[in-house]
Coordinates of C-alpha atoms and ligand atoms in Angstrom, one line a residue:
Chain A
X1 CA 4.5 58.4 -121.6
X2 CA 5.6 54.8 -121.4
X3 CA 2.8 52.2 -120.9
X4 CA 2.9 50.2 -117.8
X5 CA 3.3 46.4 -118.3
X6 CA 0.3 44.4 -117.2
X7 CA 2.0 42.9 -114.2
X8 CA 3.1 46.4 -113.0
X9 CA -0.6 47.3 -112.3
X10 CA -2.5 44.1 -112.2
X11 CA -2.2 43.5 -108.4
X12 CA -3.1 47.0 -107.5
X13 CA -6.0 47.1 -110.0
X14 CA -7.7 43.9 -108.8
X15 CA -7.1 44.5 -105.1
X16 CA -10.6 45.6 -104.4
X17 CA -10.8 44.9 -100.7
X18 CA -11.6 47.7 -98.4
X19 CA -12.5 48.2 -94.7
X20 CA -16.3 48.4 -94.5
X21 CA -17.6 51.1 -92.2
X22 CA -21.4 50.9 -92.6
X23 CA -21.6 47.1 -92.1
X24 CA -19.6 44.5 -90.3
X25 CA -17.2 42.3 -92.3
X26 CA -19.5 39.3 -91.7
X27 CA -22.4 41.2 -93.2
X28 CA -20.4 42.0 -96.3
X29 CA -19.2 38.4 -96.5
X30 CA -21.6 36.2 -94.6
X31 CA -19.6 33.2 -93.5
X32 CA -22.2 30.8 -94.9
X33 CA -21.7 32.3 -98.3
X34 CA -18.0 32.9 -98.2
X35 CA -17.2 29.7 -96.3
X36 CA -14.0 31.4 -95.2
X37 CA -13.4 29.1 -92.1
X38 CA -12.5 32.1 -89.9
X39 CA -9.3 32.9 -91.8
X40 CA -8.7 36.7 -91.4
X41 CA -8.9 39.1 -94.3
X42 CA -5.2 39.9 -94.6
X43 CA -4.5 36.2 -95.2
X44 CA -7.1 36.2 -98.0
X45 CA -5.3 39.1 -99.6
X46 CA -2.2 37.0 -100.0
X47 CA -4.0 34.9 -102.6
X48 CA -1.9 35.0 -105.6
X49 CA -3.5 33.7 -108.8
X50 CA -1.1 32.0 -111.1
X51 CA -3.1 32.5 -114.3
X52 CA -3.5 36.2 -114.5
X53 CA -5.9 37.7 -116.9
X54 CA -7.2 41.3 -117.3
X55 CA -10.7 42.1 -118.5
X56 CA -9.6 43.7 -121.8
X57 CA -7.4 40.7 -122.6
X58 CA -10.3 38.4 -121.7
X59 CA -12.7 40.1 -124.1
X60 CA -10.2 40.0 -126.9
X61 CA -9.2 36.4 -126.4
X62 CA -12.8 35.1 -125.9
X63 CA -13.9 36.8 -129.1
X64 CA -11.2 34.9 -131.0
X65 CA -12.1 31.6 -129.4
X66 CA -15.8 32.1 -130.4
X67 CA -14.8 33.2 -133.9
X68 CA -12.8 30.0 -134.2
X69 CA -15.6 27.6 -132.9
X70 CA -18.4 29.2 -135.0
X71 CA -16.3 29.4 -138.2
X72 CA -15.4 25.7 -138.0
X73 CA -19.2 25.0 -137.5
X74 CA -20.1 27.2 -140.5
X75 CA -17.4 25.7 -142.7
X76 CA -18.6 22.2 -142.0
X77 CA -22.3 22.8 -142.1
X78 CA -22.6 21.1 -145.5
X79 CA -20.4 18.2 -144.6
X80 CA -23.4 16.0 -143.7
X81 CA -21.7 14.8 -140.5
X82 CA -25.2 14.0 -139.0
X83 CA -26.2 11.9 -142.0
X84 CA -22.8 10.1 -142.3
X85 CA -22.1 9.6 -138.6
X86 CA -22.3 6.2 -136.9
X87 CA -25.5 6.2 -134.7
X88 CA -23.3 5.4 -131.8
X89 CA -21.5 8.6 -132.3
X90 CA -24.7 10.6 -132.4
X91 CA -25.5 9.0 -129.0
X92 CA -22.3 10.4 -127.6
X93 CA -23.5 13.8 -128.8
X94 CA -27.0 13.5 -127.4
X95 CA -25.8 12.2 -124.0
X96 CA -23.1 14.9 -123.8
X97 CA -25.3 17.8 -124.6
X98 CA -28.1 16.7 -122.3
X99 CA -26.0 16.1 -119.3
X100 CA -23.7 19.0 -119.8
X101 CA -25.2 22.1 -121.5
X102 CA -27.6 23.2 -118.8
X103 CA -25.2 22.2 -116.0
X104 CA -23.0 25.0 -117.3
X105 CA -25.5 27.6 -116.1
X106 CA -25.2 26.0 -112.6
X107 CA -21.5 26.4 -113.0
X108 CA -22.0 30.1 -113.8
X109 CA -24.0 30.5 -110.6
X110 CA -21.2 28.9 -108.8
X111 CA -18.6 31.3 -110.3
X112 CA -20.9 34.2 -109.5
X113 CA -20.9 33.1 -105.9
X114 CA -17.1 33.1 -105.8
X115 CA -17.1 36.4 -107.7
X116 CA -19.2 38.0 -105.0
X117 CA -18.4 36.2 -101.7
X118 CA -14.9 35.0 -102.2
X119 CA -12.8 37.0 -99.7
X120 CA -9.7 37.0 -101.9
X121 CA -9.7 39.8 -104.4
X122 CA -7.8 37.5 -106.9
X123 CA -10.4 34.9 -106.6
X124 CA -13.2 37.3 -107.3
X125 CA -11.4 38.6 -110.4
X126 CA -10.8 35.1 -111.8
X127 CA -14.4 34.0 -110.9
X128 CA -15.9 37.1 -112.7
X129 CA -14.3 35.8 -115.9
X130 CA -15.2 32.2 -114.9
X131 CA -18.8 33.2 -114.7
X132 CA -18.8 34.7 -118.2
X133 CA -17.0 31.5 -119.4
X134 CA -19.8 29.3 -118.1
X135 CA -22.4 31.4 -119.7
X136 CA -20.5 30.9 -123.0
X137 CA -20.4 27.1 -122.4
X138 CA -24.2 27.0 -121.7
X139 CA -25.0 29.1 -124.8
X140 CA -22.7 27.5 -127.2
X141 CA -23.6 23.9 -126.2
X142 CA -27.3 24.7 -126.6
X143 CA -26.8 26.4 -129.9
X144 CA -24.7 23.7 -131.6
X145 CA -27.1 20.8 -131.1
X146 CA -30.1 23.0 -131.9
X147 CA -29.7 22.4 -135.6
X148 CA -30.1 18.7 -135.1
X149 CA -33.5 19.0 -133.4
X150 CA -35.6 18.9 -136.6
X151 CA -33.7 15.8 -137.7
X152 CA -33.9 13.8 -134.4
X153 CA -36.1 14.6 -131.5
X154 CA -33.7 13.2 -128.9
X155 CA -31.5 16.2 -129.5
X156 CA -34.2 18.3 -127.9
X157 CA -32.9 16.9 -124.6
X158 CA -29.9 19.2 -124.8
X159 CA -32.2 21.8 -123.4
X160 CA -34.9 19.7 -121.9
X161 CA -33.0 17.2 -119.8
X162 CA -32.5 19.2 -116.6
X163 CA -36.2 20.1 -116.4
X164 CA -37.0 16.4 -116.0
X165 CA -36.7 13.7 -113.4
X166 CA -35.0 11.3 -115.8
X167 CA -32.7 9.0 -113.7
X168 CA -29.4 10.0 -115.3
X169 CA -30.3 13.6 -114.8
X170 CA -31.3 13.0 -111.2
X171 CA -27.8 11.7 -110.7
X172 CA -26.2 14.6 -112.5
X173 CA -28.3 17.2 -110.7
X174 CA -27.6 15.6 -107.3
X175 CA -23.9 15.9 -107.9
X176 CA -23.8 19.3 -109.6
X177 CA -26.2 20.9 -107.1
X178 CA -23.8 19.6 -104.4
X179 CA -20.7 21.1 -105.8
X180 CA -22.1 24.1 -107.8
X181 CA -25.2 25.6 -106.3
X182 CA -25.4 24.8 -102.6
X183 CA -22.1 25.7 -101.0
X184 CA -20.1 28.8 -99.9
X185 CA -17.4 30.2 -102.1
X186 CA -14.5 28.2 -100.6
X187 CA -16.1 24.8 -100.8
X188 CA -17.3 25.5 -104.3
X189 CA -13.8 26.5 -105.3
X190 CA -12.4 23.2 -103.8
X191 CA -15.0 20.9 -105.3
X192 CA -15.8 22.6 -108.6
X193 CA -12.8 24.5 -109.8
X194 CA -10.2 22.3 -108.2
X195 CA -11.4 18.7 -108.1
X196 CA -13.8 18.8 -111.0
X197 CA -12.3 21.3 -113.5
X198 CA -8.6 20.8 -112.9
X199 CA -9.3 17.0 -113.1
X200 CA -12.4 15.6 -114.6
X201 CA -13.5 18.1 -117.2
X202 CA -10.3 17.2 -119.2
X203 CA -11.8 13.8 -119.7
X204 CA -15.1 15.1 -121.2
X205 CA -13.7 18.0 -123.1
X206 CA -10.3 16.9 -124.3
X207 CA -10.3 13.0 -124.1
X208 CA -13.6 13.0 -125.9
X209 CA -12.3 15.6 -128.4
X210 CA -9.6 13.2 -129.4
X211 CA -12.3 10.5 -130.2
X212 CA -14.4 13.2 -132.0
X213 CA -11.4 14.2 -134.1
X214 CA -10.9 10.5 -135.0
X215 CA -14.5 10.2 -135.8
X216 CA -14.2 13.1 -138.2
X217 CA -16.6 15.3 -136.1
X218 CA -14.4 18.4 -136.2
X219 CA -17.2 20.7 -135.2
X220 CA -17.7 18.9 -131.9
X221 CA -14.0 18.3 -131.3
X222 CA -13.2 21.9 -131.9
X223 CA -16.1 23.1 -129.7
X224 CA -15.4 21.0 -126.6
X225 CA -11.6 21.6 -126.7
X226 CA -12.3 25.4 -127.0
X227 CA -14.6 25.1 -123.9
X228 CA -11.7 23.5 -122.1
X229 CA -9.4 26.4 -122.7
X230 CA -11.7 28.5 -120.5
X231 CA -11.9 25.7 -117.9
X232 CA -8.1 25.5 -117.9
X233 CA -7.9 29.1 -116.8
X234 CA -10.7 29.5 -114.3
X235 CA -9.9 26.1 -112.8
X236 CA -6.8 27.7 -111.4
X237 CA -9.0 29.5 -108.8
X238 CA -8.5 26.5 -106.6
X239 CA -4.7 26.2 -106.4
X240 CA -3.8 29.4 -104.6
X241 CA -6.8 28.7 -102.3
X242 CA -5.4 25.3 -101.3
X243 CA -2.1 27.1 -100.4
X244 CA -3.9 29.6 -98.1
X245 CA -6.0 26.8 -96.4
X246 CA -2.9 24.7 -95.8
X247 CA -0.9 27.7 -94.4
X248 CA -3.8 28.5 -92.0
X249 CA -4.1 25.0 -90.6
X250 CA -7.1 23.9 -92.7
X251 CA -5.5 21.2 -94.8
X252 CA -7.9 18.5 -93.4
X253 CA -10.9 20.6 -94.4
X254 CA -9.5 21.3 -97.9
X255 CA -8.6 17.6 -98.4
X256 CA -12.2 16.5 -97.4
X257 CA -13.9 18.8 -99.9
X258 CA -11.4 17.8 -102.7
X259 CA -12.0 14.1 -101.9
X260 CA -15.8 14.4 -102.0
X261 CA -15.5 16.2 -105.3
X262 CA -13.2 13.5 -106.8
X263 CA -15.4 10.6 -105.6
X264 CA -18.6 12.1 -106.8
X265 CA -17.2 13.1 -110.2
X266 CA -15.7 9.6 -110.6
X267 CA -19.1 8.0 -110.2
X268 CA -20.9 10.3 -112.6
X269 CA -18.1 9.9 -115.2
X270 CA -18.3 6.1 -114.9
X271 CA -21.9 6.2 -116.2
X272 CA -21.5 9.0 -118.7
X273 CA -18.0 9.1 -120.2
X274 CA -17.1 5.5 -119.7
X275 CA -19.8 4.0 -122.0
X276 CA -19.3 6.9 -124.5
X277 CA -15.6 6.1 -124.9
X278 CA -15.6 2.3 -124.7
X279 CA -19.0 1.3 -126.3
X280 CA -20.6 4.2 -128.2
X281 CA -17.6 5.6 -130.1
X282 CA -17.1 3.4 -133.2
X283 CA -14.3 1.0 -132.7
X284 CA -12.0 2.4 -135.4
X285 CA -12.3 5.9 -133.9
X286 CA -11.4 5.0 -130.3
X287 CA -8.2 7.0 -129.6
X288 CA -7.7 5.2 -126.2
X289 CA -9.8 3.3 -123.8
X290 CA -11.7 5.1 -121.1
X291 CA -9.3 3.7 -118.5
X292 CA -6.3 4.9 -120.5
X293 CA -7.8 8.4 -120.7
X294 CA -8.4 8.3 -117.0
X295 CA -4.8 7.3 -116.4
X296 CA -3.6 10.1 -118.7
X297 CA -5.8 12.9 -117.2
X298 CA -6.7 11.9 -113.7
X299 CA -3.9 9.7 -112.4
X300 CA -0.8 11.0 -114.3
X301 CA -1.7 14.7 -114.5
X302 CA -4.3 15.6 -111.9
X303 CA -3.2 13.4 -109.0
X304 CA 0.3 14.6 -109.5
X305 CA -0.7 18.3 -109.1
X306 CA -2.7 17.5 -106.1
X307 CA 0.4 16.2 -104.4
X308 CA 2.5 19.2 -105.6
X309 CA 0.1 21.5 -103.9
X310 CA 0.6 19.8 -100.6
X311 CA -2.5 17.7 -100.5
X312 CA -2.6 13.9 -100.2
X313 CA -4.0 11.2 -102.4
X314 CA -7.6 10.7 -101.4
X315 CA -8.1 7.9 -98.8
X316 CA -10.1 5.9 -101.4
X317 CA -7.4 6.0 -104.0
X318 CA -6.7 2.3 -104.3
X319 CA -10.3 1.5 -104.5
X320 CA -10.7 4.2 -107.2
X321 CA -7.9 2.7 -109.2
X322 CA -9.5 -0.8 -108.8
X323 CA -12.8 0.6 -110.1
X324 CA -11.2 2.0 -113.2
X325 CA -11.1 -1.7 -114.4
X326 CA -14.8 -2.4 -114.0
X327 CA -17.3 0.2 -112.8
X328 CA -18.1 1.7 -116.2
X329 CA -18.7 -1.8 -117.8
X330 CA -21.5 -2.4 -115.3
X331 CA -22.9 1.1 -115.8
X332 CA -22.9 0.5 -119.5
X333 CA -24.6 -2.8 -119.2
X334 CA -27.3 -1.2 -117.0
X335 CA -27.8 1.8 -119.4
X336 CA -28.2 -0.5 -122.4
X337 CA -30.6 -2.9 -120.4
X338 CA -32.7 0.0 -119.3
X339 CA -32.3 1.7 -122.6
X340 CA -35.9 2.9 -122.9
X341 CA -35.2 5.2 -119.8
X342 CA -32.5 7.4 -121.5
X343 CA -32.8 10.1 -124.1
X344 CA -30.2 8.7 -126.4
X345 CA -29.8 5.3 -128.1
X346 CA -27.1 3.3 -126.3
X347 CA -24.8 1.4 -128.7
X348 CA -24.3 -2.1 -127.3
X349 CA -20.7 -2.2 -128.6
X350 CA -20.3 -5.9 -128.2
X351 CA -19.8 -7.2 -131.8
X352 CA -17.0 -9.8 -132.1
X353 CA -14.4 -7.2 -133.0
X354 CA -15.4 -4.9 -130.2
X355 CA -15.3 -7.8 -127.7
X356 CA -11.8 -8.5 -128.8
X357 CA -10.9 -4.9 -128.2
X358 CA -12.5 -4.9 -124.8
X359 CA -10.6 -8.1 -123.9
X360 CA -7.4 -6.5 -124.9
X361 CA -8.0 -3.3 -123.0
X362 CA -9.6 -5.0 -120.0
X363 CA -8.2 -8.5 -119.6
X364 CA -10.9 -10.8 -118.3
X365 CA -13.8 -8.9 -119.9
X366 CA -15.1 -11.9 -121.8
X367 CA -15.1 -14.2 -118.8
X368 CA -17.0 -11.6 -116.7
X369 CA -19.0 -8.9 -118.5
X370 CA -18.9 -11.0 -121.6
X371 CA -21.0 -13.7 -120.0
X372 CA -23.9 -11.3 -119.4
X373 CA -23.7 -10.1 -122.9
X374 CA -23.8 -13.7 -124.0
X375 CA -27.2 -14.2 -122.5
X376 CA -28.5 -11.0 -124.1
X377 CA -27.0 -11.9 -127.4
X378 CA -28.5 -15.5 -127.3
X379 CA -31.9 -14.1 -126.5
X380 CA -31.7 -11.6 -129.4
X381 CA -30.5 -14.3 -131.7
X382 CA -33.4 -16.5 -130.8
X383 CA -35.8 -13.7 -131.5
X384 CA -36.6 -13.1 -127.9
X385 CA -36.0 -9.4 -127.6
X386 CA -38.5 -9.1 -124.7
X387 CA -36.0 -11.0 -122.6
X388 CA -33.4 -8.3 -123.2
X389 CA -35.5 -5.8 -121.1
X390 CA -35.5 -5.6 -117.4
X391 CA -38.4 -6.9 -115.2
X392 CA -37.3 -5.5 -111.9
X393 CA -36.0 -2.2 -110.6
X394 CA -32.3 -1.8 -109.9
X395 CA -31.0 -1.0 -106.4
X396 CA -29.8 2.6 -106.6
X397 CA -27.2 4.3 -104.4
X398 CA -28.5 7.1 -102.2
X399 CA -25.4 9.2 -103.0
X400 CA -24.5 8.9 -106.6
X401 CA -28.1 7.8 -107.6
X402 CA -26.7 5.1 -109.8
X403 CA -27.4 1.3 -109.9
X404 CA -25.3 -0.6 -107.5
X405 CA -23.2 -3.1 -109.5
X406 CA -19.9 -5.0 -109.5
X407 CA -18.0 -7.4 -111.8
X408 CA -20.1 -10.5 -112.5
X409 CA -18.7 -14.0 -112.2
X410 CA -18.6 -17.1 -110.0
X411 CA -18.3 -15.0 -106.8
X412 CA -21.0 -12.5 -105.9
X413 CA -19.2 -9.2 -105.6
X414 CA -22.1 -6.8 -105.5
X415 CA -22.2 -5.3 -102.0
X416 CA -24.7 -2.9 -100.5
X417 CA -23.4 -0.4 -97.9
X418 CA -26.4 0.3 -95.8
X419 CA -26.7 3.0 -93.2
X420 CA -29.4 3.9 -90.8
X421 CA -29.8 7.6 -90.1
X422 CA -32.8 9.1 -88.2
X423 CA -35.1 6.3 -88.8
X424 CA -34.4 5.8 -92.6
X425 CA -32.2 3.1 -94.1
X426 CA -30.0 4.4 -96.9
X427 CA -28.2 2.2 -99.4
X428 CA -24.8 3.0 -100.9
X429 CA -22.9 1.5 -103.7
X430 CA -19.5 1.9 -102.1
X431 CA -17.6 3.0 -99.0
X432 CA -16.8 6.2 -100.9
X433 CA -20.5 7.2 -101.4
X434 CA -21.3 6.2 -97.8
X435 CA -18.4 8.3 -96.6
X436 CA -19.6 11.4 -98.6
X437 CA -23.1 11.0 -96.9
X438 CA -21.6 10.7 -93.5
X439 CA -19.6 13.9 -93.8
X440 CA -22.9 15.9 -93.9
X441 CA -26.0 13.7 -93.5
X442 CA -28.3 16.6 -92.9
X443 CA -27.4 18.0 -96.4
X444 CA -28.4 14.8 -98.1
X445 CA -30.9 13.0 -95.9
X446 CA -34.2 14.1 -97.4
X447 CA -33.3 13.3 -101.0
X448 CA -35.3 10.5 -102.6
X449 CA -33.7 8.3 -105.3
X450 CA -35.9 7.4 -108.3
X451 CA -36.4 4.0 -106.7
X452 CA -37.4 5.6 -103.3
X453 CA -39.9 7.6 -105.3
X454 CA -41.3 4.4 -106.9
X455 CA -41.6 2.7 -103.6
X456 CA -43.3 5.8 -102.1
X457 CA -45.9 5.6 -104.8
X458 CA -44.9 8.9 -106.4
X459 CA -44.6 7.2 -109.8
X460 CA -48.0 6.2 -111.1
X461 CA -48.9 3.8 -112.6
X462 CA -46.2 1.7 -111.0
X463 CA -44.9 0.3 -114.3
X464 CA -42.6 1.1 -117.2
X465 CA -45.2 3.4 -118.8
X466 CA -45.6 5.3 -115.6
X467 CA -41.9 5.5 -115.1
X468 CA -41.3 6.9 -118.6
X469 CA -44.1 9.4 -118.0
X470 CA -42.5 10.4 -114.7
X471 CA -39.2 10.9 -116.5
X472 CA -40.8 12.9 -119.3
X473 CA -39.6 10.5 -122.0
X474 CA -42.1 11.0 -124.9
X475 CA -42.4 8.7 -127.8
X476 CA -39.6 9.5 -130.3
X477 CA -37.4 10.3 -127.4
X478 CA -37.3 6.9 -125.7
X479 CA -33.9 5.2 -126.2
X480 CA -33.4 1.9 -128.0
X481 CA -30.4 0.1 -129.4
X482 CA -28.3 2.6 -131.5
X483 CA -27.8 0.2 -134.4
X484 CA -31.3 -1.3 -134.3
X485 CA -29.7 -4.6 -133.3
X486 CA -27.7 -4.9 -136.6
X487 CA -24.8 -6.2 -134.5
X488 CA -26.8 -9.3 -133.6
X489 CA -27.0 -10.2 -137.3
X490 CA -23.2 -9.7 -137.6
X491 CA -22.8 -12.2 -134.8
X492 CA -25.3 -14.6 -136.4
X493 CA -23.3 -14.4 -139.7
X494 CA -20.0 -15.0 -137.8
X495 CA -21.4 -18.0 -136.0
X496 CA -22.9 -19.5 -139.2
X497 CA -19.5 -19.1 -140.9
X498 CA -17.7 -20.8 -138.0
X499 CA -20.2 -23.7 -138.1
X500 CA -19.9 -24.1 -141.9
Chain B
X1 CA 4.3 -2.2 -117.6
X2 CA 3.7 0.6 -115.1
X3 CA 0.7 0.1 -112.9
X4 CA -1.8 2.8 -112.4
X5 CA -0.7 3.2 -108.8
X6 CA 2.8 4.2 -110.0
X7 CA 1.9 6.6 -112.8
X8 CA 1.2 9.6 -110.5
X9 CA 4.9 9.3 -109.6
X10 CA 6.0 11.4 -112.5
X11 CA 7.5 14.9 -112.9
X12 CA 5.9 15.8 -116.2
X13 CA 5.1 19.4 -116.9
X14 CA 4.0 21.3 -119.9
X15 CA 1.1 22.5 -122.1
X16 CA -1.6 20.5 -123.8
X17 CA -2.4 22.5 -127.0
X18 CA -5.2 22.2 -129.3
X19 CA -4.0 21.0 -132.7
X20 CA -2.9 23.8 -135.1
X21 CA -0.4 26.4 -136.1
X22 CA 0.2 27.7 -132.5
X23 CA 0.7 24.2 -131.2
X24 CA 3.4 23.6 -133.7
X25 CA 5.1 26.9 -132.8
X26 CA 4.9 25.9 -129.1
X27 CA 6.7 22.6 -129.9
X28 CA 9.5 24.5 -131.6
X29 CA 9.7 27.1 -128.8
X30 CA 9.8 24.3 -126.2
X31 CA 12.9 22.9 -127.8
X32 CA 14.6 26.3 -128.2
X33 CA 13.7 27.7 -124.8
X34 CA 14.6 24.6 -122.9
X35 CA 17.9 23.5 -124.5
X36 CA 19.0 21.1 -121.9
X37 CA 15.8 19.2 -121.7
X38 CA 14.2 16.4 -123.6
X39 CA 10.8 17.5 -125.0
X40 CA 8.3 14.8 -125.5
X41 CA 5.3 15.4 -127.8
X42 CA 2.3 13.1 -127.8
X43 CA -0.1 13.6 -130.7
X44 CA -3.7 12.9 -129.8
X45 CA -5.1 14.4 -133.1
X46 CA -7.3 16.9 -131.3
X47 CA -4.5 17.9 -129.0
X48 CA -0.7 17.8 -128.5
X49 CA 0.7 16.9 -125.1
X50 CA 4.1 18.7 -124.9
X51 CA 6.1 17.7 -121.9
X52 CA 9.4 17.7 -120.2
X53 CA 10.4 17.0 -116.6
X54 CA 10.1 19.5 -113.7
X55 CA 10.1 22.8 -115.5
X56 CA 9.4 24.2 -119.0
X57 CA 9.7 27.8 -120.1
X58 CA 8.1 29.2 -123.3
X59 CA 9.1 32.7 -124.3
X60 CA 6.8 35.1 -126.1
X61 CA 9.5 36.2 -128.5
X62 CA 10.4 32.6 -129.5
X63 CA 6.8 31.7 -130.2
X64 CA 6.5 35.0 -132.2
X65 CA 9.5 34.0 -134.2
X66 CA 8.3 30.6 -134.9
X67 CA 4.8 31.9 -135.9
X68 CA 6.3 34.7 -138.0
X69 CA 3.8 37.2 -136.8
X70 CA 3.2 39.3 -133.7
X71 CA 2.2 37.3 -130.7
X72 CA 1.3 38.3 -127.1
X73 CA 1.8 35.8 -124.4
X74 CA -1.8 35.9 -123.3
X75 CA -2.9 34.7 -126.7
X76 CA -1.6 31.2 -125.8
X77 CA -4.9 30.7 -124.0
X78 CA -6.8 30.4 -127.3
X79 CA -5.2 27.0 -127.8
X80 CA -4.0 26.1 -124.3
X81 CA -6.6 23.4 -123.4
X82 CA -4.9 22.0 -120.4
X83 CA -1.5 21.6 -118.8
X84 CA 0.6 19.4 -116.5
X85 CA 2.1 20.9 -113.4
X86 CA 1.6 24.4 -112.2
X87 CA 1.5 27.6 -114.3
X88 CA 3.2 30.9 -114.0
X89 CA 1.9 33.5 -116.5
X90 CA 4.2 36.4 -117.2
X91 CA 4.1 39.1 -120.0
X92 CA 7.3 37.8 -121.8
X93 CA 7.0 34.1 -120.8
X94 CA 5.0 31.3 -119.5
X95 CA 6.3 28.7 -117.2
X96 CA 5.1 25.2 -116.2
X97 CA 6.7 23.6 -113.1
X98 CA 6.4 21.4 -110.1
X99 CA 7.4 22.8 -106.8
X100 CA 8.5 19.3 -105.6
X101 CA 10.5 16.7 -107.6
X102 CA 9.3 13.2 -107.0
Ligands
LIG601 FE1 -17.9 25.0 -118.2
LIG602 FE1 -15.9 25.6 -115.4

């Protein structure tokens, strides 16, 4: 008997819809969980996933992927990467694992919801594998940093971060809970698989892999690019969904969810990925600037596919392109300044050679951000390190949970976007964040930013020590300058040489 | 210099492969299976961006010949980290394309 080719039986085998007789369709697929916007079942059955995968193939291929990632790790175990790596690179690893590993379990929950409540059989099939993918990402990204815990306590945050109220985690959790754990199958597919995974995960898992390879950290490079091969498959859950929504007159709804997803992802990446790529990665290992990676992955590749699927550029596109020039510089300055409030050691990244590189990649950097770093540098040169720490709290956005900032210079560009809603005044960093809030104020209205919590007296004592305790940052975990200020001495030497 | 506002006006399609033996085979297959097209390869050390405009086909058999060992099309996923354009996965080939030319 001849074997059937996979595509001869695939559609029949995965078509698991049936007519329920004991319960109503809405009981089987509660609208709140499926988020199906009243689109009838036969329409959902037209869902045609472009990246077809059967379970036996899945198991075989995933086994090979894991064999590859673990064997590279084993082979390089004695390479002393940890001992030889630049401290800035170790900060990349710490920030990455803490912000990402446990979020993968939330992603698995999101996939599980699509696997159960998606009305399209093809979506359920893809999401079943996506759910297993995300468990893999959680496990493997906890296992790999685990070996570093005895050497450096900050690596413990790979597992610990999401159990805390540390500010960067508050921001990450606010965004990931929004797109992964609190919406129906359709909205989750649009925000997570389409906006986030077709677009932004490429930055963190491939762009960063390029830097890792340059830095000689093949274990990490190989690990994260392997993770992205899973993402690249299950991210395709979104594309056929967009087609069905457009066909059934729901383009505006789809566009809105995709736009919220893009805006929110952008803000988080500006604080996480931006500083990693442009400041923490040692200069000689920077494959491209953060902006260049964003242009490669988000503008050239992702935005183009959005248009091909029949969606439009998000309404905030021009503002987003503008922010690519500056937002992450401000985030980095803030993270370094408030360095005792993160679980990694931010590298300042402003030695003379690095400043030359920044000026080349971001013309005008020296005349703007550079002037802020001049003040910090001069204080450190004068032995006044205490002046390089903050004395006040930042104003934090009630959507992205990140400090409100803009390019410094002769004109004051920082702008607050305030909004009154049911007796409370909210502050936003941008039109984009305010717009996200206004789409569904009831969803977001009760959340308190870290600063709101301070002002409400929830953080006691109301000082840095109380703040660190609230954020669960223990001694040995509290961040400090990655290079222990060695770069300041380099500047001193350069200035003395110039003066001589 | 192209501005960021213009770069989404492109018709690039094709796989982004993790560096290695399969990536090299895919580069060769891209040339053979798309004879009328210019194939551009960008080497980012960790990955290779292999692109052409509008449409690219990669045949299972061609990749198998370039590898010199049996290859099933679905195995491309082990190294397929991302791709530009849309994807169409078949048993004997894989296709990257845009529905609209800009
Ligand atoms: Fe993942
Ligand atoms: Fe994912």
